[in-house]
CSV table of C-alpha atoms and ligand atoms in Angstrom, one decimal:
chain,number,residue,atom,x,y,z
A,163,UNK,CA,0.0,0.0,0.0
A,164,UNK,CA,1.9,3.2,-0.9
A,165,UNK,CA,1.8,5.8,1.7
A,166,UNK,CA,0.2,9.2,2.1
A,167,UNK,CA,3.3,11.0,3.2
A,168,UNK,CA,6.6,11.1,1.1
A,169,UNK,CA,9.9,10.5,3.0
A,170,UNK,CA,11.4,13.5,4.2
A,171,UNK,CA,15.0,14.2,4.2
A,172,UNK,CA,17.1,16.9,5.1
A,173,UNK,CA,20.6,15.5,3.9
A,174,UNK,CA,21.4,13.9,0.2
A,175,UNK,CA,21.9,10.0,0.7
A,176,UNK,CA,25.2,9.0,-0.4
A,177,UNK,CA,25.0,8.4,-4.1
A,178,UNK,CA,22.3,10.2,-4.9
A,179,UNK,CA,24.5,12.3,-7.2
A,180,UNK,CA,25.4,9.9,-9.6
A,181,UNK,CA,22.5,7.3,-9.4
A,182,UNK,CA,20.4,6.5,-12.7
A,183,UNK,CA,16.4,7.0,-12.6
A,184,UNK,CA,16.2,3.2,-12.8
A,185,UNK,CA,18.3,2.7,-10.0
A,186,UNK,CA,16.9,5.3,-7.7
A,187,UNK,CA,14.5,3.1,-5.9
A,188,UNK,CA,17.8,1.7,-4.5
A,189,UNK,CA,18.2,5.1,-2.5
A,190,UNK,CA,14.9,6.4,-2.1
A,191,UNK,CA,12.1,3.5,-1.9
A,192,UNK,CA,9.1,5.6,-2.0
A,193,UNK,CA,8.3,9.1,-3.1
A,194,UNK,CA,10.8,11.7,-1.4
A,195,UNK,CA,11.0,15.0,-0.4
A,196,UNK,CA,14.6,16.5,0.4
A,197,UNK,CA,15.4,19.7,1.8
A,198,UNK,CA,18.6,21.4,1.7
A,199,UNK,CA,19.7,24.4,3.2
A,200,UNK,CA,21.2,27.8,1.4
A,201,UNK,CA,22.1,31.3,1.8
A,202,UNK,CA,18.4,32.1,1.3
A,203,UNK,CA,15.9,30.8,3.4
A,204,UNK,CA,13.1,30.9,0.9
A,205,UNK,CA,13.5,27.5,-1.0
A,206,UNK,CA,13.5,26.8,-4.4
A,207,UNK,CA,11.0,23.8,-4.9
A,208,UNK,CA,12.1,21.5,-7.9
A,209,UNK,CA,9.9,18.2,-8.7
A,210,UNK,CA,11.3,15.5,-11.1
A,211,UNK,CA,10.2,12.4,-12.1
A,212,UNK,CA,6.5,13.1,-12.0
A,213,UNK,CA,6.9,11.0,-14.8
A,214,UNK,CA,8.9,7.8,-14.5
A,215,UNK,CA,10.3,7.8,-17.9
A,216,UNK,CA,11.1,11.4,-18.0
A,217,UNK,CA,14.6,12.0,-16.6
A,218,UNK,CA,16.2,14.9,-17.8
A,219,UNK,CA,14.8,16.5,-14.2
A,220,UNK,CA,16.8,13.9,-11.9
A,221,UNK,CA,19.9,14.8,-14.3
A,222,UNK,CA,19.2,18.7,-14.0
A,223,UNK,CA,19.3,18.3,-10.3
A,224,UNK,CA,22.0,16.4,-10.1
A,225,UNK,CA,24.8,18.7,-12.0
A,226,UNK,CA,23.3,21.5,-9.9
A,227,UNK,CA,23.7,19.5,-6.9
A,228,UNK,CA,27.2,18.4,-7.9
A,229,UNK,CA,28.3,22.0,-8.5
A,230,UNK,CA,27.4,23.0,-4.6
A,231,UNK,CA,28.9,19.4,-3.2
A,232,UNK,CA,31.3,21.4,-1.4
A,233,UNK,CA,29.5,24.9,-1.0
A,234,UNK,CA,26.6,26.2,0.4
A,235,UNK,CA,23.5,26.5,-2.1
A,236,UNK,CA,22.7,30.0,-3.1
A,237,UNK,CA,19.3,29.4,-1.6
A,238,UNK,CA,17.2,26.7,0.1
A,239,UNK,CA,16.1,23.8,-2.2
A,240,UNK,CA,13.5,21.6,-2.2
A,241,UNK,CA,13.5,18.4,-4.2
A,242,UNK,CA,10.3,16.2,-4.6
A,243,UNK,CA,11.1,13.1,-6.7
A,244,UNK,CA,8.1,11.5,-7.3
A,245,UNK,CA,7.2,8.1,-9.4
A,246,UNK,CA,10.2,6.4,-8.4
A,247,UNK,CA,8.8,3.1,-8.8
A,248,UNK,CA,7.7,4.0,-12.4
A,249,UNK,CA,11.3,5.0,-13.4
A,250,UNK,CA,12.5,1.9,-12.2
A,251,UNK,CA,10.7,0.4,-15.1
A,252,UNK,CA,11.0,3.5,-17.8
A,253,UNK,CA,7.5,3.9,-18.0
A,254,UNK,CA,5.4,6.9,-17.3
A,255,UNK,CA,3.5,5.3,-14.6
A,256,UNK,CA,2.9,1.6,-14.0
A,257,UNK,CA,-0.6,-0.1,-14.5
A,258,UNK,CA,-3.1,0.5,-11.9
A,259,UNK,CA,-1.2,4.0,-10.7
A,260,UNK,CA,-2.5,7.4,-11.3
A,261,UNK,CA,-0.5,9.9,-13.4
A,262,UNK,CA,1.6,11.8,-10.9
A,263,UNK,CA,1.0,15.1,-12.7
A,264,UNK,CA,-2.8,14.9,-12.6
A,265,UNK,CA,-3.4,14.4,-8.6
A,266,UNK,CA,-2.2,17.5,-7.3
A,267,UNK,CA,-4.5,19.6,-5.3
A,268,UNK,CA,-7.2,20.7,-8.2
A,269,UNK,CA,-7.4,17.5,-9.3
A,270,UNK,CA,-10.4,15.8,-10.6
A,271,UNK,CA,-8.9,12.7,-9.8
A,272,UNK,CA,-10.9,10.8,-6.8
A,273,UNK,CA,-9.0,10.9,-3.4
A,274,UNK,CA,-6.6,8.2,-3.2
A,275,UNK,CA,-3.2,7.7,-1.8
A,276,UNK,CA,-1.4,10.1,-4.3
A,277,UNK,CA,-3.9,12.8,-4.0
A,278,UNK,CA,-2.9,13.1,0.0
A,279,UNK,CA,0.8,12.5,-1.3
A,280,UNK,CA,0.7,15.2,-3.3
A,281,UNK,CA,-1.6,17.4,-1.0
A,282,UNK,CA,1.1,16.7,1.8
A,283,UNK,CA,4.0,18.1,-0.4
A,284,UNK,CA,1.9,21.4,-1.3
A,285,UNK,CA,0.9,22.2,2.1
A,286,UNK,CA,4.5,21.4,3.2
A,287,UNK,CA,6.1,24.0,0.6
A,288,UNK,CA,3.4,26.6,1.4
A,289,UNK,CA,4.3,25.8,5.2
A,290,UNK,CA,8.1,26.8,4.3
A,291,UNK,CA,7.0,29.7,1.9
A,292,UNK,CA,8.5,28.3,-1.5
A,293,UNK,CA,10.2,30.9,-3.6
A,294,UNK,CA,9.2,29.5,-7.0
A,295,UNK,CA,8.2,26.1,-8.0
A,296,UNK,CA,10.0,24.5,-11.0
A,297,UNK,CA,8.2,21.0,-12.4
A,298,UNK,CA,10.7,19.4,-14.9
A,299,UNK,CA,9.2,16.8,-17.9
A,300,UNK,CA,10.4,15.9,-21.1
A,301,UNK,CA,7.7,14.3,-24.1
A,302,UNK,CA,8.0,11.7,-26.4
A,303,UNK,CA,7.7,13.7,-29.8
A,304,UNK,CA,9.8,16.4,-31.7
A,305,UNK,CA,9.2,19.5,-29.5
A,306,UNK,CA,11.6,22.1,-29.0
A,307,UNK,CA,12.1,23.1,-25.1
A,308,UNK,CA,9.6,25.5,-23.6
A,309,UNK,CA,8.0,26.6,-20.0
A,310,UNK,CA,4.4,26.2,-19.3
A,311,UNK,CA,2.6,28.3,-17.0
A,312,UNK,CA,-0.8,28.0,-15.4
A,313,UNK,CA,-1.5,31.9,-14.8
A,314,UNK,CA,-0.6,35.0,-16.9
A,315,UNK,CA,0.8,36.9,-14.2
A,316,UNK,CA,4.1,39.1,-14.2
A,317,UNK,CA,6.1,37.0,-12.3
A,318,UNK,CA,4.8,33.6,-13.8
A,319,UNK,CA,6.0,35.0,-17.2
A,320,UNK,CA,9.2,36.3,-15.8
A,321,UNK,CA,10.1,33.0,-14.6
A,322,UNK,CA,9.4,31.1,-17.7
A,323,UNK,CA,11.1,33.6,-19.8
A,324,UNK,CA,14.4,33.0,-17.8
A,325,UNK,CA,13.8,29.5,-19.7
A,326,UNK,CA,13.4,30.6,-23.3
A,327,UNK,CA,11.3,32.3,-25.3
A,328,UNK,CA,8.6,29.9,-26.2
A,329,UNK,CA,5.9,30.1,-23.4
A,330,UNK,CA,2.6,28.0,-23.2
A,331,UNK,CA,-0.3,29.0,-20.9
A,332,UNK,CA,-2.6,26.0,-19.9
A,333,UNK,CA,-5.4,25.8,-17.6
A,334,UNK,CA,-6.5,22.3,-18.4
A,335,UNK,CA,-5.5,19.3,-17.8
A,336,UNK,CA,-6.3,19.7,-14.1
A,337,UNK,CA,-4.3,18.4,-11.2
A,338,UNK,CA,-1.1,19.5,-12.4
A,339,UNK,CA,1.9,20.3,-10.0
A,340,UNK,CA,2.3,24.0,-11.4
A,341,UNK,CA,-1.2,24.4,-11.0
A,342,UNK,CA,-1.2,23.4,-7.4
A,343,UNK,CA,1.5,25.4,-6.5
A,344,UNK,CA,0.7,28.2,-8.7
A,345,UNK,CA,-1.4,29.1,-5.3
A,346,UNK,CA,1.8,29.4,-3.0
A,347,UNK,CA,4.4,31.0,-5.2
A,348,UNK,CA,5.2,31.6,-9.1
A,349,UNK,CA,5.2,28.1,-10.8
A,350,UNK,CA,6.4,26.8,-13.8
A,351,UNK,CA,6.7,23.3,-15.9
A,352,UNK,CA,9.8,22.9,-17.9
A,353,UNK,CA,9.7,20.8,-21.2
A,354,UNK,CA,12.9,19.5,-22.0
A,355,UNK,CA,12.5,18.0,-25.4
A,356,UNK,CA,12.9,14.0,-25.4
A,357,UNK,CA,14.5,12.5,-22.1
A,358,UNK,CA,18.2,11.1,-22.6
A,359,UNK,CA,19.5,14.2,-24.8
A,360,UNK,CA,22.5,16.1,-22.9
A,361,UNK,CA,21.2,19.6,-23.7
A,362,UNK,CA,18.0,18.8,-22.3
A,363,UNK,CA,19.7,18.7,-18.2
A,364,UNK,CA,22.2,21.3,-19.3
A,365,UNK,CA,19.6,23.5,-20.0
A,366,UNK,CA,17.5,22.8,-17.3
A,367,UNK,CA,20.1,22.8,-14.8
A,368,UNK,CA,21.1,26.1,-16.3
A,369,UNK,CA,17.6,27.6,-15.3
A,370,UNK,CA,17.9,26.0,-11.9
A,371,UNK,CA,20.9,27.8,-11.1
A,372,UNK,CA,19.5,31.0,-12.5
A,373,UNK,CA,16.4,30.8,-10.1
A,374,UNK,CA,18.8,30.0,-7.2
A,375,UNK,CA,20.7,32.9,-8.0
A,376,UNK,CA,17.4,35.2,-7.8
A,377,UNK,CA,16.8,37.5,-4.9
A,378,UNK,CA,13.5,38.4,-6.1
A,379,UNK,CA,11.4,37.4,-9.1
A,380,UNK,CA,10.6,40.6,-11.1
A,381,UNK,CA,6.4,41.5,-10.8
A,382,UNK,CA,6.7,44.2,-13.9
A,383,UNK,CA,5.5,42.5,-17.1
A,384,UNK,CA,7.9,41.0,-19.6
A,385,UNK,CA,8.6,43.1,-22.8
A,386,UNK,CA,6.1,41.6,-25.4
A,387,UNK,CA,8.3,40.9,-27.6
A,388,UNK,CA,10.8,38.8,-25.5
A,389,UNK,CA,8.7,35.8,-25.5
A,390,UNK,CA,6.1,33.8,-27.6
A,391,UNK,CA,3.0,33.0,-25.9
A,392,UNK,CA,0.5,30.4,-26.7
A,393,UNK,CA,-2.7,29.3,-25.0
A,394,UNK,CA,-3.4,25.4,-25.2
A,395,UNK,CA,-7.3,25.5,-26.7
A,396,UNK,CA,-7.7,21.8,-26.6
A,397,UNK,CA,-6.2,18.4,-25.4
A,398,UNK,CA,-6.6,15.8,-28.3
A,399,UNK,CA,-7.0,12.2,-27.6
A,400,UNK,CA,-7.8,9.1,-29.6
A,401,UNK,CA,-11.3,7.4,-28.5
A,402,UNK,CA,-10.7,4.2,-26.7
A,403,UNK,CA,-12.9,2.0,-29.3
A,404,UNK,CA,-10.6,3.3,-31.7
A,405,UNK,CA,-7.7,0.6,-33.1
A,406,UNK,CA,-5.1,3.2,-34.4
A,407,UNK,CA,-1.3,2.8,-35.0
A,408,UNK,CA,1.5,4.5,-37.7
A,409,UNK,CA,1.3,1.6,-40.3
A,410,UNK,CA,-1.6,-0.6,-42.3
A,411,UNK,CA,-2.4,-2.8,-39.7
A,412,UNK,CA,-4.1,0.0,-37.8
A,413,UNK,CA,-7.9,-0.7,-38.2
A,414,UNK,CA,-9.9,2.2,-37.5
A,415,UNK,CA,-7.4,5.1,-37.6
A,416,UNK,CA,-3.8,5.1,-39.3
A,417,UNK,CA,-1.9,8.5,-38.2
A,418,UNK,CA,0.7,10.0,-40.1
A,419,UNK,CA,4.1,8.7,-39.0
A,420,UNK,CA,5.8,11.7,-39.2
A,421,UNK,CA,3.1,13.5,-37.2
A,422,UNK,CA,5.4,14.9,-34.8
A,423,UNK,CA,7.0,16.7,-37.3
A,424,UNK,CA,4.2,19.5,-37.3
A,425,UNK,CA,4.5,20.6,-33.6
A,426,UNK,CA,4.8,24.1,-33.4
A,427,UNK,CA,4.1,24.9,-36.8
A,428,UNK,CA,1.4,26.6,-38.5
A,429,UNK,CA,-1.4,24.4,-40.1
A,430,UNK,CA,-3.8,25.0,-42.5
A,431,UNK,CA,-7.5,24.0,-42.5
A,432,UNK,CA,-7.7,21.1,-44.8
A,433,UNK,CA,-4.5,19.3,-43.5
A,434,UNK,CA,-4.6,15.7,-43.3
A,435,UNK,CA,-3.6,13.8,-40.0
A,436,UNK,CA,-4.4,10.2,-41.0
A,437,UNK,CA,-6.5,8.0,-42.8
A,438,UNK,CA,-9.8,6.3,-41.6
A,439,UNK,CA,-10.7,2.8,-42.1
A,440,UNK,CA,-13.2,1.8,-44.1
A,441,UNK,CA,-16.6,2.9,-43.0
A,442,UNK,CA,-15.8,5.3,-39.8
A,443,UNK,CA,-18.5,7.6,-39.8
A,444,UNK,CA,-17.7,9.3,-36.5
A,445,UNK,CA,-14.4,11.6,-35.5
A,446,UNK,CA,-11.8,8.7,-34.1
A,447,UNK,CA,-10.4,11.6,-31.8
A,448,UNK,CA,-11.8,13.8,-29.2
A,449,UNK,CA,-10.4,17.1,-28.3
A,450,UNK,CA,-11.3,18.7,-25.0
A,451,UNK,CA,-11.1,22.5,-23.9
A,452,UNK,CA,-10.3,24.2,-20.7
A,453,UNK,CA,-13.8,23.5,-19.4
A,454,UNK,CA,-13.3,19.4,-20.1
A,455,UNK,CA,-15.9,19.6,-23.1
A,456,UNK,CA,-15.3,17.9,-26.2
A,457,UNK,CA,-14.9,20.1,-29.2
A,458,UNK,CA,-13.4,18.2,-31.6
A,459,UNK,CA,-16.1,19.0,-34.0
A,460,UNK,CA,-14.7,22.4,-34.0
A,461,UNK,CA,-11.5,21.3,-35.1
A,462,UNK,CA,-11.4,18.2,-37.1
A,463,UNK,CA,-13.7,16.8,-40.0
A,464,UNK,CA,-13.6,13.7,-42.1
A,465,UNK,CA,-13.1,14.1,-45.6
A,466,UNK,CA,-12.9,11.6,-48.2
A,467,UNK,CA,-11.6,9.2,-45.6
A,468,UNK,CA,-9.3,11.3,-44.2
A,469,UNK,CA,-8.9,13.0,-40.9
A,470,UNK,CA,-8.6,16.6,-41.8
A,471,UNK,CA,-8.5,20.0,-39.9
A,472,UNK,CA,-11.0,22.1,-40.0
A,473,UNK,CA,-9.4,25.6,-38.9
A,474,UNK,CA,-6.0,27.0,-38.9
A,475,UNK,CA,-4.0,25.7,-35.9
A,476,UNK,CA,-0.6,25.0,-34.3
A,477,UNK,CA,0.1,21.6,-32.6
A,478,UNK,CA,2.3,20.9,-29.7
A,479,UNK,CA,3.5,17.3,-27.9
A,480,UNK,CA,2.1,15.4,-30.9
A,481,UNK,CA,3.5,11.9,-30.2
A,482,UNK,CA,4.3,8.6,-32.1
A,483,UNK,CA,4.3,6.8,-28.9
A,484,UNK,CA,0.9,4.8,-28.8
A,485,UNK,CA,1.4,4.0,-25.2
A,486,UNK,CA,1.6,7.4,-24.3
A,487,UNK,CA,-0.9,8.1,-26.6
A,488,UNK,CA,-3.2,5.6,-24.4
A,489,UNK,CA,-1.8,6.8,-21.5
A,490,UNK,CA,-2.3,10.6,-21.7
A,491,UNK,CA,-2.9,11.9,-25.3
A,492,UNK,CA,-2.0,12.4,-28.8
A,493,UNK,CA,-1.3,16.1,-28.5
A,494,UNK,CA,-2.6,19.5,-28.0
A,495,UNK,CA,-3.8,22.7,-29.8
A,496,UNK,CA,-2.6,25.8,-29.2
A,497,UNK,CA,-3.6,29.5,-30.5
A,498,UNK,CA,-0.8,32.5,-29.9
A,499,UNK,CA,-2.1,35.1,-27.5
A,500,UNK,CA,-0.7,38.7,-26.2
A,501,UNK,CA,-1.5,39.2,-22.7
A,502,UNK,CA,-2.9,42.6,-21.7
A,503,UNK,CA,0.2,44.2,-21.2
A,504,UNK,CA,-1.4,48.0,-21.1
A,505,UNK,CA,-3.6,46.6,-18.3
A,506,UNK,CA,-0.3,45.2,-16.3
A,507,UNK,CA,1.5,48.6,-16.9
A,508,UNK,CA,-1.6,50.3,-15.7
A,509,UNK,CA,-1.9,48.3,-12.5
A,510,UNK,CA,1.7,49.3,-11.9
A,511,UNK,CA,1.2,52.9,-12.5
A,512,UNK,CA,-0.7,52.9,-9.5
A,513,UNK,CA,1.8,51.4,-7.3
A,514,UNK,CA,4.3,53.7,-5.8
A,515,UNK,CA,7.2,51.6,-6.6
A,516,UNK,CA,10.3,53.4,-8.0
A,517,UNK,CA,12.2,50.4,-8.7
A,518,UNK,CA,14.0,50.6,-12.1
A,519,UNK,CA,12.0,49.1,-15.3
A,520,UNK,CA,13.8,46.7,-17.5
A,521,UNK,CA,10.6,46.8,-19.9
A,522,UNK,CA,11.7,47.0,-23.3
A,523,UNK,CA,8.6,47.6,-24.9
B,1040,ZN,ZN1,5.8,14.3,-18.1
């Protein structure tokens, strides 16, 4: 029976700096929260391995910790090691486990040991007055590195812009770490490309290092030309009763085997995404908007036995991994947005702060 509380430690176990994700269970037998002191008290909170096969977060944390092995951290650091059991087997999650990034406070999942576990971690980091929160992930398709935010507030976007200019705003699915921690402190999710690529871990560790050195997170708006901001408008899934695949053996839906090359490209209405099996009349996929409503008919149509786009969109996280498609989703649809910079400026004008503005707009 999994425990509703993590193992909590205030030192690094011997060997942690070099252990691989599939051997982590030999040091930490269950989900673990480690609190390390630093020159500044409020901790940076980092979660890794919420998805067991996404190993870049562990490697990034190890790189940072190695650097500070013999000197104090610039800021306290709390690290949550999530689905260690799935990491042992190289899976996102194990059969019978919920998704560890869908069970945080705000989740629609029924109460279970994992929802209690994540609630405990969130409360602990609130009590410790976390400075900022970073949740590190990989994806399986071909994607650039980007940061995600669940709030369009200046501090969230400032934090995201430290990772790169590509930022995605989403509020669905529910129960993510970043959405829960957003109630505590500025929070971002990092998407670092495919697991196992050295640049992903380097990029994430550089970001963590930058966060550790911040004395405060600027609360003025990010210059609008400094980031490319997109809003996730729908999560695409394949219907459970639909037999899909990427070759001719797929009975109901054969998806293009270079589908992930479409990520972060502008797609025109009429673009073909797959071929339908004989006689399939209804859409083989669903597309859930922010409220959880299926809006597939707004975006997709069947034309001459093909699954085609009905309007111009930009997809992200389209994957060729059939297990990920079943366990999570096929990908997302996005639209570009410009936040209300002027409103933020007006709000600032009412404050008495005379801090120098680094605004480039
Ligand atoms: Zn993930």
